[in-house]
Coordinates of C-alpha atoms in Angstrom, one line a residue:
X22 CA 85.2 68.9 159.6
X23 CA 87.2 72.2 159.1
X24 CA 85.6 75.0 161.1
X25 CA 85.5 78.1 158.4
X26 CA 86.3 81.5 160.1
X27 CA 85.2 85.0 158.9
X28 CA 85.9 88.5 159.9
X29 CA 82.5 89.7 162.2
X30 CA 83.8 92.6 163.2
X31 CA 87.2 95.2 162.8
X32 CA 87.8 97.5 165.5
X33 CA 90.7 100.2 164.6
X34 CA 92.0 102.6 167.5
X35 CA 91.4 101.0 171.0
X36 CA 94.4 103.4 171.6
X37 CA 96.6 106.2 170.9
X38 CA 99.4 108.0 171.5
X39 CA 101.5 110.5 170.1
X40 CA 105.2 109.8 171.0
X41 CA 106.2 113.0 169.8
X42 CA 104.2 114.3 172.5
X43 CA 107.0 115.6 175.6
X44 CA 106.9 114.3 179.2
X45 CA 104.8 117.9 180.1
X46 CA 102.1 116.4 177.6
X47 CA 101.2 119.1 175.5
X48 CA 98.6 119.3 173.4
X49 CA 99.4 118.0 169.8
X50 CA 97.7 119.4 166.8
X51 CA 94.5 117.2 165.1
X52 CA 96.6 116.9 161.8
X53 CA 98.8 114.7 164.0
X54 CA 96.2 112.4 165.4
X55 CA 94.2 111.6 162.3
X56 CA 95.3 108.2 160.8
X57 CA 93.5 107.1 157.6
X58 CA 94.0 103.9 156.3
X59 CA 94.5 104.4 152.4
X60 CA 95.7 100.5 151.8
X61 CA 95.4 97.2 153.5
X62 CA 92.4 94.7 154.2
X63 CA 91.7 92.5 156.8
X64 CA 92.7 88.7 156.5
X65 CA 90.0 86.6 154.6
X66 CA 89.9 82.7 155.2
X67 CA 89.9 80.0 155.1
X68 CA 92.7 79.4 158.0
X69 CA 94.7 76.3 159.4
X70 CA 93.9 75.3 162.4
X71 CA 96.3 72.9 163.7
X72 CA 95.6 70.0 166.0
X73 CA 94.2 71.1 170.1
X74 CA 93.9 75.0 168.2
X75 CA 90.7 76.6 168.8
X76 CA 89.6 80.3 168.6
X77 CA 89.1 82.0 171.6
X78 CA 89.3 85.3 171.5
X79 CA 89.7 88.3 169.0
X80 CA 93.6 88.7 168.4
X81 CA 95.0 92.4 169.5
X82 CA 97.6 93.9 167.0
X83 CA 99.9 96.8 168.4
X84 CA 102.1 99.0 165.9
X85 CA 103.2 102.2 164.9
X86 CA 102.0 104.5 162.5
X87 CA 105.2 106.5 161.2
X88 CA 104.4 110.3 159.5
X89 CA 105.1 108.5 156.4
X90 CA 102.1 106.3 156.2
X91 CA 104.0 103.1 156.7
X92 CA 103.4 100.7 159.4
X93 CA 106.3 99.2 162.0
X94 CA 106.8 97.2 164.6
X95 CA 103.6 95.3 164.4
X96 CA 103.2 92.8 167.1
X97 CA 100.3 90.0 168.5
X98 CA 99.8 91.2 172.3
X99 CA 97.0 88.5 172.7
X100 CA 96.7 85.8 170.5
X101 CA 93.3 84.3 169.2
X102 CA 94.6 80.6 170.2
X103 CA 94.9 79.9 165.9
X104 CA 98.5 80.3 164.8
X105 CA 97.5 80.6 161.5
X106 CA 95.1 83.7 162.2
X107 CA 97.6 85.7 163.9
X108 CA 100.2 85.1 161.2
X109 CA 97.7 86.0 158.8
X110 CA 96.1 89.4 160.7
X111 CA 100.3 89.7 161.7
X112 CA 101.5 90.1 157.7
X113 CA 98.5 91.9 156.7
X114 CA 98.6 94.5 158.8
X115 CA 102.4 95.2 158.6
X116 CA 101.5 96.2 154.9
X117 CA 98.5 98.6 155.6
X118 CA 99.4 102.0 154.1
X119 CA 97.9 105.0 156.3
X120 CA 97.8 109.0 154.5
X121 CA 100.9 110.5 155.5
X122 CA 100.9 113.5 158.3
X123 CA 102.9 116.8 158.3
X124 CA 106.5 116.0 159.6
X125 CA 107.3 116.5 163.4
X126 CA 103.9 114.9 163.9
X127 CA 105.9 111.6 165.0
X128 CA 104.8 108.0 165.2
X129 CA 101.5 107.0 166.3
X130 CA 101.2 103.7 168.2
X131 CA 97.7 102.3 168.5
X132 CA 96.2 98.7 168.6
X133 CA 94.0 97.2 166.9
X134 CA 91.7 93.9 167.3
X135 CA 89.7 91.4 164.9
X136 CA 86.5 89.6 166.0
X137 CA 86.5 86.2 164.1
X138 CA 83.1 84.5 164.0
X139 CA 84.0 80.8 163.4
X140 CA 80.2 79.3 162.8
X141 CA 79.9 82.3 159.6
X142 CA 80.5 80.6 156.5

């Protein structure tokens, strides 16, 4: 039988920075930290699960926010043990649109993590 997995839970921000914040750290303006997401949902199921696969634990996404809106450079740092549910959580996220910030603002890089319940059907 085919365990069915569903999003429980999304979790946006576990961290921030500012990289266009200087080595003296000074303070950047709240136009420059606010991110909202204008486009982009989470990963809906069903999802392979290949032979000896089993979820274990919520998959952590980092990437950058760029002043644009766009998303780069999104990575798995911690894998949920399904190959198919990172890919999946991988790809949607890389096309997540955020509301573009005033320029000089710089990239934000933050991470991000999915709870998957895999009894919910």
């Amino acid at each position: 039988m085919k365990a069915k997995v569903a999003v429980a839970l999304f979790t946006l921000g576990l961290g921030s920075t500012c990289r266009a914040q200087d080595a003296e750290k000074k303070s950047v303006p709240a136009e420059c930290t606010r991110t909202i997401r204008v486009h982009g949902s989470v990963p809906k199921g069903p999802f392979k699960f290949l032979p000896k696969e089993s979820y274990k634990r919520s998959p952590l996404i980092k990437y950058q926010i760029q002043e644009d809106g766009t998303v780069s450079n999104a990575t798995i740092t911690r894998s949920s043990g399904v190959a198919d549910i990172d890919k999946k959580v991988l790809d949607a996220v890389a096309r997540w649109k955020y509301k573009p910030r005033p320029v000089g603002c710089g990239a934000i890089e933050t991470e991000m993590s999915l709870t998957f319940d895999p009894l919910m059907k």
